[in-house]
PDB file of C-alpha atoms in Angstrom:
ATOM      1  CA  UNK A  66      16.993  -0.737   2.580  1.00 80.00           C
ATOM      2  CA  UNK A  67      16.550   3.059   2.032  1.00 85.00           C
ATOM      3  CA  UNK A  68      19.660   5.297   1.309  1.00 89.00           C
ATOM      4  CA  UNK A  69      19.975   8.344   0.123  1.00 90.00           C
ATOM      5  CA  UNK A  70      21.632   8.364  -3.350  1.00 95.00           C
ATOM      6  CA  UNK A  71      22.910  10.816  -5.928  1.00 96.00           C
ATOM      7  CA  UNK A  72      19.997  10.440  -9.155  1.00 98.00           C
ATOM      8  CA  UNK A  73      21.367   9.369 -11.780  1.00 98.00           C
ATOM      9  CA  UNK A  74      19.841  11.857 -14.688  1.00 98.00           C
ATOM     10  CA  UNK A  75      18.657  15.348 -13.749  1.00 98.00           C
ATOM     11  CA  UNK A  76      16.247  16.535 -16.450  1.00 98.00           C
ATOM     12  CA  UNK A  77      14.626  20.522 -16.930  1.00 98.00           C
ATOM     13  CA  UNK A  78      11.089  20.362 -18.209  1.00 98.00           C
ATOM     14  CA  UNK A  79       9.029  23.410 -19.152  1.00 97.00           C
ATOM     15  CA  UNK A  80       5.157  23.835 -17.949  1.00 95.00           C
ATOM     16  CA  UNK A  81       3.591  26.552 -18.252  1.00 87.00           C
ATOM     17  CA  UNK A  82       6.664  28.773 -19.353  1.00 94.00           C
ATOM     18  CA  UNK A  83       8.554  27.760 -15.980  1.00 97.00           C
ATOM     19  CA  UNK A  84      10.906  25.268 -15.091  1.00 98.00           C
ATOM     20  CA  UNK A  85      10.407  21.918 -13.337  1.00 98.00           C
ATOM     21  CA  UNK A  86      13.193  19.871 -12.120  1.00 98.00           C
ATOM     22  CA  UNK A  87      13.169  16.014 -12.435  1.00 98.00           C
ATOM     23  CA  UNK A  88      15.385  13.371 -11.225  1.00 98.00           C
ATOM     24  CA  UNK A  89      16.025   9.861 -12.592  1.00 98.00           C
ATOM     25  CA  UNK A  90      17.211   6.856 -10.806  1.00 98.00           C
ATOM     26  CA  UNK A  91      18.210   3.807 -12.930  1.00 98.00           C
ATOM     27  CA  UNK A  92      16.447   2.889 -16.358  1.00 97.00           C
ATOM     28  CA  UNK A  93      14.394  -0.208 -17.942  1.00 96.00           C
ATOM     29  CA  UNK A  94      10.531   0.043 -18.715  1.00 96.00           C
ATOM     30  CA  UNK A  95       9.276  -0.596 -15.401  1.00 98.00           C
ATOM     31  CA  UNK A  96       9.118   3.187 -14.098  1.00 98.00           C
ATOM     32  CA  UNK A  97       7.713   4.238 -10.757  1.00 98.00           C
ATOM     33  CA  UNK A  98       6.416   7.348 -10.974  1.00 98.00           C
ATOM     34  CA  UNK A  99       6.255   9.016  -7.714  1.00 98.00           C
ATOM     35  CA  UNK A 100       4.232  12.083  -6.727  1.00 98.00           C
ATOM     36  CA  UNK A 101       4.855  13.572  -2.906  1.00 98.00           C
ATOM     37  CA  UNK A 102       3.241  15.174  -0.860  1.00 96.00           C
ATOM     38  CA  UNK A 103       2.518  18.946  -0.113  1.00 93.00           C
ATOM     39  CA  UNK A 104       1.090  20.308  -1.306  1.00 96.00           C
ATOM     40  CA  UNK A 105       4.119  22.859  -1.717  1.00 96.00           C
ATOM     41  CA  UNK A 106       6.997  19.986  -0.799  1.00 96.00           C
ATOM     42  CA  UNK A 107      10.016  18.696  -2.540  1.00 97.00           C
ATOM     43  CA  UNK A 108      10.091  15.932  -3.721  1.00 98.00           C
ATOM     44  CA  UNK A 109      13.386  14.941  -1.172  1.00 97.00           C
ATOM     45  CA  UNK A 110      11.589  12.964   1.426  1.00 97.00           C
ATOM     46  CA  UNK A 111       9.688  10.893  -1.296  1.00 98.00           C
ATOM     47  CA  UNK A 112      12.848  10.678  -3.740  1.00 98.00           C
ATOM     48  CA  UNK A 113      15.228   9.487  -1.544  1.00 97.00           C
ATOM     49  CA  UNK A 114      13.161   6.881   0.078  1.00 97.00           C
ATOM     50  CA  UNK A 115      12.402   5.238  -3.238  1.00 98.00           C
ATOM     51  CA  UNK A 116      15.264   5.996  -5.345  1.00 98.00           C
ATOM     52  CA  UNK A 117      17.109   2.606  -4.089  1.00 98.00           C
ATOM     53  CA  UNK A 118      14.674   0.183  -5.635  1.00 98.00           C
ATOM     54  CA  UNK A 119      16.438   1.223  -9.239  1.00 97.00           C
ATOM     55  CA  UNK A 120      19.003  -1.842  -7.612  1.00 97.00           C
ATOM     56  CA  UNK A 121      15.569  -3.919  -8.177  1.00 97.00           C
ATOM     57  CA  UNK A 122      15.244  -3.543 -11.792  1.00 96.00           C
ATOM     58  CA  UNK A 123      12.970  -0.300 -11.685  1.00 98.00           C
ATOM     59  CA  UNK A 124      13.630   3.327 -13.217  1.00 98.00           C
ATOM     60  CA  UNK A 125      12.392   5.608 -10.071  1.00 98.00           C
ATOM     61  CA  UNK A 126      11.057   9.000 -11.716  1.00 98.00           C
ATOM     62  CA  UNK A 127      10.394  12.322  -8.867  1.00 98.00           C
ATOM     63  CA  UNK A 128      10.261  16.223  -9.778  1.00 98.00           C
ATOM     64  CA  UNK A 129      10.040  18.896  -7.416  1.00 98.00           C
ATOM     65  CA  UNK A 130       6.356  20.194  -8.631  1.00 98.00           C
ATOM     66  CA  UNK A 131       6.293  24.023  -9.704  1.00 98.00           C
ATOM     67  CA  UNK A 132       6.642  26.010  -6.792  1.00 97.00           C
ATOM     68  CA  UNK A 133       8.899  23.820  -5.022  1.00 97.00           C
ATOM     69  CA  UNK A 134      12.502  22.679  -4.328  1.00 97.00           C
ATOM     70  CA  UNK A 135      14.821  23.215  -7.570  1.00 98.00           C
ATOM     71  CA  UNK A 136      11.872  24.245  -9.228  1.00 98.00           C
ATOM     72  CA  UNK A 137      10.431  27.489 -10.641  1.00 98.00           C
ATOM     73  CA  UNK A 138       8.416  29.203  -7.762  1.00 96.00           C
ATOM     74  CA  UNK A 139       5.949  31.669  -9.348  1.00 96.00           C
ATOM     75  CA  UNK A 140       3.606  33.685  -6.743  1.00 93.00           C
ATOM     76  CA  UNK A 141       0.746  32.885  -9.199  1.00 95.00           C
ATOM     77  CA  UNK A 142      -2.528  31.882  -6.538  1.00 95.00           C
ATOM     78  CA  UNK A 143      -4.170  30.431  -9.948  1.00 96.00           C
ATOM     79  CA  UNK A 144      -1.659  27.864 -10.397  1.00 97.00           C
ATOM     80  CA  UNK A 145      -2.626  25.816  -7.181  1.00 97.00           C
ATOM     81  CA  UNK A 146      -4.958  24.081  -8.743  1.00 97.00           C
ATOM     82  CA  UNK A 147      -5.235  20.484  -8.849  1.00 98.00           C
ATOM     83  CA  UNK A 148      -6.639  19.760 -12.794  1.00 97.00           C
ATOM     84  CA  UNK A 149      -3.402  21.904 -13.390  1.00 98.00           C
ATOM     85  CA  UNK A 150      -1.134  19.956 -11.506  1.00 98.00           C
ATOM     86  CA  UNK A 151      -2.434  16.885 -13.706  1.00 98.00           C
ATOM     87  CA  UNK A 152      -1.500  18.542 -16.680  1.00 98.00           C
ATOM     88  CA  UNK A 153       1.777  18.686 -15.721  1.00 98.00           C
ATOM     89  CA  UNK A 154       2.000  14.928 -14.153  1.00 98.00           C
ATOM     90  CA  UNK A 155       0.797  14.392 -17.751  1.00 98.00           C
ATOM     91  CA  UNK A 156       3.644  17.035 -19.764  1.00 98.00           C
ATOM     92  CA  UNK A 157       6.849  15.132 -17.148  1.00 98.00           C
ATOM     93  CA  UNK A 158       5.736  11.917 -18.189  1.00 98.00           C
ATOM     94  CA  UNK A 159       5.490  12.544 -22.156  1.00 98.00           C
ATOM     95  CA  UNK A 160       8.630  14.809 -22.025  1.00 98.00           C
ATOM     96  CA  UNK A 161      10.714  11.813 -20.690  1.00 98.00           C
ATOM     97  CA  UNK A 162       9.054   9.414 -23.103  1.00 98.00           C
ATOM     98  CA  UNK A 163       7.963   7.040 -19.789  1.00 98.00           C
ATOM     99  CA  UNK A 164       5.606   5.064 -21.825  1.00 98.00           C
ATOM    100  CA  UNK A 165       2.967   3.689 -19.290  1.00 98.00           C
ATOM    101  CA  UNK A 166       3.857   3.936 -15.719  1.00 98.00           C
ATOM    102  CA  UNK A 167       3.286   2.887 -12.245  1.00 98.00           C
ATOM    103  CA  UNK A 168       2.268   5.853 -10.573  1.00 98.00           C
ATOM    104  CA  UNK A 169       2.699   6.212  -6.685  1.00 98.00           C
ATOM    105  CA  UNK A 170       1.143   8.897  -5.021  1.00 98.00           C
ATOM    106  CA  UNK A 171       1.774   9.860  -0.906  1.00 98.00           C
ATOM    107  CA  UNK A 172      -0.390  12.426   0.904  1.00 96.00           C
ATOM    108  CA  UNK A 173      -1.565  15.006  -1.770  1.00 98.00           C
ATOM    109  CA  UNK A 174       0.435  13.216  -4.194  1.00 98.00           C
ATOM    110  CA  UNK A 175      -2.217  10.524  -3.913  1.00 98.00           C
ATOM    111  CA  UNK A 176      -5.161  12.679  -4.500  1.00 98.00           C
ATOM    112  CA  UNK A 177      -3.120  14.019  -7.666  1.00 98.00           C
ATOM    113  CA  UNK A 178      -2.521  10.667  -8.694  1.00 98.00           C
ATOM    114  CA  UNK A 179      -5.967   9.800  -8.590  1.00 98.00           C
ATOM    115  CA  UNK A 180      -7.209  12.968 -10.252  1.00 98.00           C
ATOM    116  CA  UNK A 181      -4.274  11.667 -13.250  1.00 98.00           C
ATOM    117  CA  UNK A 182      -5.939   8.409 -13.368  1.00 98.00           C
ATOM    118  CA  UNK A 183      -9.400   9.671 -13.841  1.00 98.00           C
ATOM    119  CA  UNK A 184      -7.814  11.538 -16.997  1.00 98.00           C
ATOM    120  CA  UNK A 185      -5.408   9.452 -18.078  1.00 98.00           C
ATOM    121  CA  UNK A 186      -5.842   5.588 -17.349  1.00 98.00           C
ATOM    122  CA  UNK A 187      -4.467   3.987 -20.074  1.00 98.00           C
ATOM    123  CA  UNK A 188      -1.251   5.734 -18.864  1.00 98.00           C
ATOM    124  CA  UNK A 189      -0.580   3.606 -15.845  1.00 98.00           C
ATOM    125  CA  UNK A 190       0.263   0.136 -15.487  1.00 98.00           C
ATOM    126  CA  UNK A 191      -0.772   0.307 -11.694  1.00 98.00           C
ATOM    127  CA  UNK A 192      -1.673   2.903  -9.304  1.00 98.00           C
ATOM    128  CA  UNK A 193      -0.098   3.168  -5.562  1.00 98.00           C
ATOM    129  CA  UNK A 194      -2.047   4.965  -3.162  1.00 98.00           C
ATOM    130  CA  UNK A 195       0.028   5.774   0.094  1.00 98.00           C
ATOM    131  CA  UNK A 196      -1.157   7.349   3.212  1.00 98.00           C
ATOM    132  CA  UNK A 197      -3.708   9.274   1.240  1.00 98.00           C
ATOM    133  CA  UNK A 198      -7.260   9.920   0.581  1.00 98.00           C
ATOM    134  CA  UNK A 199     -10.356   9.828  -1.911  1.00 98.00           C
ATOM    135  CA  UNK A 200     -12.717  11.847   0.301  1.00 98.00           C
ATOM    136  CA  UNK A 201     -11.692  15.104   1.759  1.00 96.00           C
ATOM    137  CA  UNK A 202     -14.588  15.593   3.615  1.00 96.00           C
ATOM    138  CA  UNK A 203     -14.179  12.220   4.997  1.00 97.00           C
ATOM    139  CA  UNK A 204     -11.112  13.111   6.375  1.00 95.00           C
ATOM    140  CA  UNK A 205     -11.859  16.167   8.103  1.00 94.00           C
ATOM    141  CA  UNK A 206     -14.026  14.530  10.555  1.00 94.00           C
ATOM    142  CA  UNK A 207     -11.459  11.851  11.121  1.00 94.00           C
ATOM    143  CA  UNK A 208      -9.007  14.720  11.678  1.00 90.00           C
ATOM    144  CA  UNK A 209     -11.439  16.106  13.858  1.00 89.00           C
ATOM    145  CA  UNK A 210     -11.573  12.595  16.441  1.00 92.00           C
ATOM    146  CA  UNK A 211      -7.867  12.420  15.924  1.00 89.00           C
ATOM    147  CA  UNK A 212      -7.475  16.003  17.483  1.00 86.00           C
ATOM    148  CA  UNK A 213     -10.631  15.175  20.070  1.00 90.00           C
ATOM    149  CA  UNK A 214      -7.824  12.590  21.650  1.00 87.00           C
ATOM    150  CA  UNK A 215      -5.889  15.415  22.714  1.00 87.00           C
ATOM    151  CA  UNK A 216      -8.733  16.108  25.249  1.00 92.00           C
ATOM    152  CA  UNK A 217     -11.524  18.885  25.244  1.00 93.00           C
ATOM    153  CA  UNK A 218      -9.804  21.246  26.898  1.00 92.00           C
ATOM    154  CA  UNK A 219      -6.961  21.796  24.273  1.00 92.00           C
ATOM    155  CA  UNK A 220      -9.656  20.845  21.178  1.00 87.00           C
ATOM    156  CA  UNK A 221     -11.255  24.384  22.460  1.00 93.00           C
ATOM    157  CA  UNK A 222      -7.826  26.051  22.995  1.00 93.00           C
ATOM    158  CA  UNK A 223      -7.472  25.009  19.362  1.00 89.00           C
ATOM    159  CA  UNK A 224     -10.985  25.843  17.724  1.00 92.00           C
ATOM    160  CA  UNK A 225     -10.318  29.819  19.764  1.00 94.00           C
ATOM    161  CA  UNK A 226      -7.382  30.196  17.713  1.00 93.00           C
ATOM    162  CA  UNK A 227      -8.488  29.199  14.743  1.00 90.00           C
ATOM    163  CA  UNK A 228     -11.417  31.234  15.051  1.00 92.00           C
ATOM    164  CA  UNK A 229      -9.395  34.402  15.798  1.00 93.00           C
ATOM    165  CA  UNK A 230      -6.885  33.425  13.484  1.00 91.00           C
ATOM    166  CA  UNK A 231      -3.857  33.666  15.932  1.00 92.00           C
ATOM    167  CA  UNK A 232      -2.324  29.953  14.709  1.00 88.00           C
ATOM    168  CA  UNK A 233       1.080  31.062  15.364  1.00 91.00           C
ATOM    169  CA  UNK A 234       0.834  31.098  19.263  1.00 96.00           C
ATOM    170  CA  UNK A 235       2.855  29.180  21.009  1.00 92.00           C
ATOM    171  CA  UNK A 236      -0.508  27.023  22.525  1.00 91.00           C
ATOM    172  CA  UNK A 237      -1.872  25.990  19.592  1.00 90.00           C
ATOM    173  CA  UNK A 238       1.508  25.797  17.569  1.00 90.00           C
ATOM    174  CA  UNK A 239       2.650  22.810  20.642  1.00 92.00           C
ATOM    175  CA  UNK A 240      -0.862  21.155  20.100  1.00 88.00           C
ATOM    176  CA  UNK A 241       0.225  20.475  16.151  1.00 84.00           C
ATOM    177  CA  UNK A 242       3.489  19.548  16.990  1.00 85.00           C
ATOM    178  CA  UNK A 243       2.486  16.940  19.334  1.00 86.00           C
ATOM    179  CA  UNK A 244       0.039  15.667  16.418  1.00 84.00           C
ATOM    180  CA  UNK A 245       2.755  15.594  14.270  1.00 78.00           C
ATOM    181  CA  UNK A 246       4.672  13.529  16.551  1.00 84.00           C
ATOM    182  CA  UNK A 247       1.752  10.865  16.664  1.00 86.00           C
ATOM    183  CA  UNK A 248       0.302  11.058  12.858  1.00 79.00           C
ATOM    184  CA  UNK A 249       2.421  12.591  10.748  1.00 86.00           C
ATOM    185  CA  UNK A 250       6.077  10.657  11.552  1.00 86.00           C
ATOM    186  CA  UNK A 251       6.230   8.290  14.702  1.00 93.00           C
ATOM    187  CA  UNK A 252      10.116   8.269  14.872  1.00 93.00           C
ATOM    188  CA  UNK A 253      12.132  10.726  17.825  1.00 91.00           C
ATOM    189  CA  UNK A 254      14.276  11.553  14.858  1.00 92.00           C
ATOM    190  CA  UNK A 255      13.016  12.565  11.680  1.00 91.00           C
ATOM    191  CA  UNK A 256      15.143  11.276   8.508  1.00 94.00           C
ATOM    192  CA  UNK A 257      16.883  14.052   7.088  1.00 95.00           C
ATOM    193  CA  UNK A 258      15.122  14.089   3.615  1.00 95.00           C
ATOM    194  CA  UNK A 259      11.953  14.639   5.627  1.00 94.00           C
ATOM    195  CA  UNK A 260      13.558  17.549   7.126  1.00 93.00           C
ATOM    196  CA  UNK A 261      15.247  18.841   4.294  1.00 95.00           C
ATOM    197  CA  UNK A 262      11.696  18.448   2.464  1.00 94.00           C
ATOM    198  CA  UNK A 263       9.910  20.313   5.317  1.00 87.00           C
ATOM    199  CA  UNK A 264      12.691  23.086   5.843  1.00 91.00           C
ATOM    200  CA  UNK A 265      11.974  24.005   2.004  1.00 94.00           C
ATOM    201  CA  UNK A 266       8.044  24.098   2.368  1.00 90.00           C
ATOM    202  CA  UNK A 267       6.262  26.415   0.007  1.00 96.00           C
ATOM    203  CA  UNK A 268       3.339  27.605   1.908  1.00 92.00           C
ATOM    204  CA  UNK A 269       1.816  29.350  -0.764  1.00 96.00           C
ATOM    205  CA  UNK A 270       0.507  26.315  -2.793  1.00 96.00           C
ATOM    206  CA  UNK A 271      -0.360  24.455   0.719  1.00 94.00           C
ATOM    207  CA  UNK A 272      -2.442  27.413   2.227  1.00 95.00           C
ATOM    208  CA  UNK A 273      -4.257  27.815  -1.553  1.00 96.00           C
ATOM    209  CA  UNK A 274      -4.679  24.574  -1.812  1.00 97.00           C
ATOM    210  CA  UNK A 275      -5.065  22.930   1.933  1.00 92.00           C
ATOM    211  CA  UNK A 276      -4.689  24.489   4.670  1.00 91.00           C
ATOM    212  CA  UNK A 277      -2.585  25.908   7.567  1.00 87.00           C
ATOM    213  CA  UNK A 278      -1.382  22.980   8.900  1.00 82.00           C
ATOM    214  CA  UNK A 279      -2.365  19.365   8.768  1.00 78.00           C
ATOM    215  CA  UNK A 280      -5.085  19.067  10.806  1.00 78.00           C
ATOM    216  CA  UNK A 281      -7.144  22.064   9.237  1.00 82.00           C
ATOM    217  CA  UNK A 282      -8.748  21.788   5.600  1.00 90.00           C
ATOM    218  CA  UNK A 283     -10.214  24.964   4.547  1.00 92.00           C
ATOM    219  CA  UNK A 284      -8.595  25.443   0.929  1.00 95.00           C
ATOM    220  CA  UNK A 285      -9.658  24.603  -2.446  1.00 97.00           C
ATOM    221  CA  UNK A 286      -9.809  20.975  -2.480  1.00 97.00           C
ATOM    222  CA  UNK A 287     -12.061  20.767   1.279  1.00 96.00           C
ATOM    223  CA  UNK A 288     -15.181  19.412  -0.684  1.00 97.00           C
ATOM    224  CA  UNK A 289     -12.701  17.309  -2.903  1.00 98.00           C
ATOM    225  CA  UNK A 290     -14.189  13.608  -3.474  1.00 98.00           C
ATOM    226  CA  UNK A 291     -13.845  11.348  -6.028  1.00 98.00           C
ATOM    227  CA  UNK A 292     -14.548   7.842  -4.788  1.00 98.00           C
ATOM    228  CA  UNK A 293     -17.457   7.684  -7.440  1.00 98.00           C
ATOM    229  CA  UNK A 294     -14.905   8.185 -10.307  1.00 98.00           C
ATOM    230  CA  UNK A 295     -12.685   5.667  -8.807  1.00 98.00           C
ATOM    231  CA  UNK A 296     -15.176   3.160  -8.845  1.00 97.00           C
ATOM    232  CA  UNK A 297     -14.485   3.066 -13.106  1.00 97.00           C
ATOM    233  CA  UNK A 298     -10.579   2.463 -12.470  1.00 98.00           C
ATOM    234  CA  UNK A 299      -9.760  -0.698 -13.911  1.00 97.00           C
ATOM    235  CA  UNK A 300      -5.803  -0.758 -13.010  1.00 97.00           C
ATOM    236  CA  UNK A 301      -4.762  -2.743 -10.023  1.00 98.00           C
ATOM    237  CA  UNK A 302      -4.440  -0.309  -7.098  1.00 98.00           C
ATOM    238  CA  UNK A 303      -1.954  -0.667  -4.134  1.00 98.00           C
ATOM    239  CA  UNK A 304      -3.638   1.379  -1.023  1.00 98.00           C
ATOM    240  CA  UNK A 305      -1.343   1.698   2.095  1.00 98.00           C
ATOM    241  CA  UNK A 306      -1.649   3.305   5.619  1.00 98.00           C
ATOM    242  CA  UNK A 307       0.068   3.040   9.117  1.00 97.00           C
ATOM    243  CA  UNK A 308      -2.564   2.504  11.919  1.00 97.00           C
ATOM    244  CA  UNK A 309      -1.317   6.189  13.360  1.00 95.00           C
ATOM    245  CA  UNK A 310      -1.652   8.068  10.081  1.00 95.00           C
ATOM    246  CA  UNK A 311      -3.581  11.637   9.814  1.00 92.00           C
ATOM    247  CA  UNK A 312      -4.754  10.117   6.762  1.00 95.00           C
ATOM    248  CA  UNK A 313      -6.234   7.256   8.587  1.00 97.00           C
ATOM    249  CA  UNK A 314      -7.427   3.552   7.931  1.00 97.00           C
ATOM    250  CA  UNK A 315     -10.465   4.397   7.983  1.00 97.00           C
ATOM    251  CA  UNK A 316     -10.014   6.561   4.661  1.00 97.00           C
ATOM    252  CA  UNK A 317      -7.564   4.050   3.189  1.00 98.00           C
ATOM    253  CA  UNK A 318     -10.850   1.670   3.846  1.00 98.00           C
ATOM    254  CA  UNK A 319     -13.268   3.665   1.923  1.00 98.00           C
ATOM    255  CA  UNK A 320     -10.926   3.353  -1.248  1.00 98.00           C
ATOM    256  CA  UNK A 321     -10.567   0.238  -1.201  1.00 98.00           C
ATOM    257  CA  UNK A 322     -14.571  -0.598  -1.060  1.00 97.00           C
ATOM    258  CA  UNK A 323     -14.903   2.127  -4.140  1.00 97.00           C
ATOM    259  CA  UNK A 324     -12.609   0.339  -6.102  1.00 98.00           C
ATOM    260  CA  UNK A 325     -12.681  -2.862  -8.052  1.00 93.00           C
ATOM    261  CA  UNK A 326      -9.263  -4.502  -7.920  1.00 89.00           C
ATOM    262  CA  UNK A 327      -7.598  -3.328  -4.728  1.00 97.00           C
ATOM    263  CA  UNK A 328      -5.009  -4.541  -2.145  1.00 98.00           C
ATOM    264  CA  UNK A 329      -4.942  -2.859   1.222  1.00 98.00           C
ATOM    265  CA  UNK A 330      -2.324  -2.737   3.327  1.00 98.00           C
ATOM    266  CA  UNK A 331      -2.065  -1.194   7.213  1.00 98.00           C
ATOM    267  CA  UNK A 332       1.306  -1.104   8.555  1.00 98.00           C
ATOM    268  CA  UNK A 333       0.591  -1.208  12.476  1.00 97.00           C
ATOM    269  CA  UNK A 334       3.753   1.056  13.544  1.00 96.00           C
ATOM    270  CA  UNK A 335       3.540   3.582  11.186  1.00 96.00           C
ATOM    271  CA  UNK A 336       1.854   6.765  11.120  1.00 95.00           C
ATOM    272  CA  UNK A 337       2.370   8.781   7.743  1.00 95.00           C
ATOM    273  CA  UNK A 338       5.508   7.400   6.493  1.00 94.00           C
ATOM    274  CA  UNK A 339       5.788   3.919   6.358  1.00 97.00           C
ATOM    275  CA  UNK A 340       9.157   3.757   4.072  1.00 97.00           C
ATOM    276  CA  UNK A 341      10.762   5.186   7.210  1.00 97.00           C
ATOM    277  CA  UNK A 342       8.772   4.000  10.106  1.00 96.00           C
ATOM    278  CA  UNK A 343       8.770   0.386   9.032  1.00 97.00           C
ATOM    279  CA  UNK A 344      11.071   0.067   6.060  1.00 97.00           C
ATOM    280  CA  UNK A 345      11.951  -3.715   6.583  1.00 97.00           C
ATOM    281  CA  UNK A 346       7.818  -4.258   6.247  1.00 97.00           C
ATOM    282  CA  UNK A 347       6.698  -1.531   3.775  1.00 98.00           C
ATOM    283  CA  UNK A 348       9.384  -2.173   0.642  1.00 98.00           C
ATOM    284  CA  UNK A 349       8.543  -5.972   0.969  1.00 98.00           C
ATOM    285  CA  UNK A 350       5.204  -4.994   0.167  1.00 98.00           C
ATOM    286  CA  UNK A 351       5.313  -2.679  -2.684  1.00 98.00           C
ATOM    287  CA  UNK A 352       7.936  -4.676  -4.230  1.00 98.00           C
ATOM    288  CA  UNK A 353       5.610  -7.785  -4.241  1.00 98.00           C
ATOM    289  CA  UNK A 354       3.140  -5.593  -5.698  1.00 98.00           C
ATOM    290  CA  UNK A 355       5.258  -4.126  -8.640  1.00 98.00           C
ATOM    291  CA  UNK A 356       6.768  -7.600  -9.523  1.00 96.00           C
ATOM    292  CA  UNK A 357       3.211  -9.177  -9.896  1.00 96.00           C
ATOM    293  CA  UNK A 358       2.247  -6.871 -12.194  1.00 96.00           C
ATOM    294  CA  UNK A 359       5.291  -5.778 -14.405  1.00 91.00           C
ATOM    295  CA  UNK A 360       4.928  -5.392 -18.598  1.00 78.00           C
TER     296      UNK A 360
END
């Protein structure tokens, strides 16, 4: 199943004067695309769980977006910004000559990929929505009953600090963590690519952009829906979740009713990351997926 492996082509690409780094695994026609998380991540966690399936006949594309990993960081506020973010989705993909893709988004990769889609749909061959989201707002007050399981007492322990702004303290800091633990990755130890992802976290473009941590959505893109515009996508669509996910089934669902040729699929172990919480049931399924709609 997953390994970590050495890509096979490293590639520089220039947008917007800087440097983005992107890494190649295998070759062929068939090319998964794959946008991670963030925002503000490398693309480690995401790369290294996918980069195997080149042994399955694909060509498995990531790049650490600007301002992260290998990557040029500029401290540039105006460049977290999502419409820019698809222009440069857009400049990887023509600057490796990838021809039509499947595109995968996870997390805020998703939401990217679906803001690429609206743009550019005769781009992609499929699109693969993991543990992500069409409705921000939507999401927020599922965050909101995910945190109200943590009981009253530490929701208002939580709500005082954000209102004074004192998130670092130790109180509200051991309330994320423990939401972390449940929603974010299930497993006691985390994979090292998602540690070596999160120990390399750009918090400029996630604050802008997001948030302060995972469970509060005050940046740009908190009033960020586009389930109307996804109701015009004409690709097949691939929407996964784990029953535990931040990002919950409940968001996955509303997706999948917005859309017209959609396959949903909840992995019932998994929080956030399914290609490490249940490997042995997630790959089965995208794999399926990819081979039923190759060319």
């Amino acid at each position: 199943m997953w390994r970590e492996i050495e890509p096979d082509q490293h590639y520089n690409v220039e947008v917007d004067g800087h440097n983005l780094v992107v890494y190649s695994f295998g070759e062929g026609d068939e090319v998964l695309l794959c946008l991670n998380g963030g925002p503000g991540l490398p693309c480690d966690y995401l790369r290294d769980a996918h980069g195997w399936l080149k042994d399955k006949g694909l060509r498995v594309v990531a790049f650490d977006q600007l301002g992260t990993g290998a990557s040029d960081s500029p401290e540039d506020p105006s460049l977290w910004d999502i419409t820019r973010y698809v222009a440069e989705v857009e400049t990887v993909r023509q600057a490796l000559d990838l021809g039509r893709v499947h595109l995968m988004g996870h997390s805020w990769g998703g939401w990217l990929a679906i803001e690429y889609a609206i743009y550019h749909p005769h781009e992609l061959k499929t699109l693969i929505l993991e543990n992500t989201v069409g409705d921000i707002p939507h999401l927020s007050q599922e965050l909101e009953r995910l945190r109200g399981a943590l009981g009253s007492e530490t929701v208002a322990m939580m709500q005082r600090h954000e209102a004074m702004g004192t998130l670092d303290h130790p109180q509200y800091q051991a309330a994320i963590t423990l939401l972390n633990y449940r929603h974010v990755c299930r497993l006691d130890e985390w994979p090292a690519p998602v540690t070596r992802s999160l120990g390399d976290w750009n918090m400029g473009p996630y604050t802008t952009m997001q948030g302060p941590n995972e469970f509060l959505y005050v940046g740009n893109l908190k009033n960020w829906n586009r389930l109307q515009e996804m109701a015009d996508f004409t690709m097949p669509v691939l929407i996964t979740t784990g029953q535990h996910d931040e990002l919950t089934p409940a968001c996955a669902m509303r997706m999948k009713m917005a859309l017209k040729d959609a396959a949903l699929h909840v992995f019932p172990n998994s929080s956030h990351m399914p290609f490490y919480e249940e490997p042995h049931a997630y790959f089965p399924v995208l794999l399926d997926f990819l081979q039923r709609h190759r060319g």
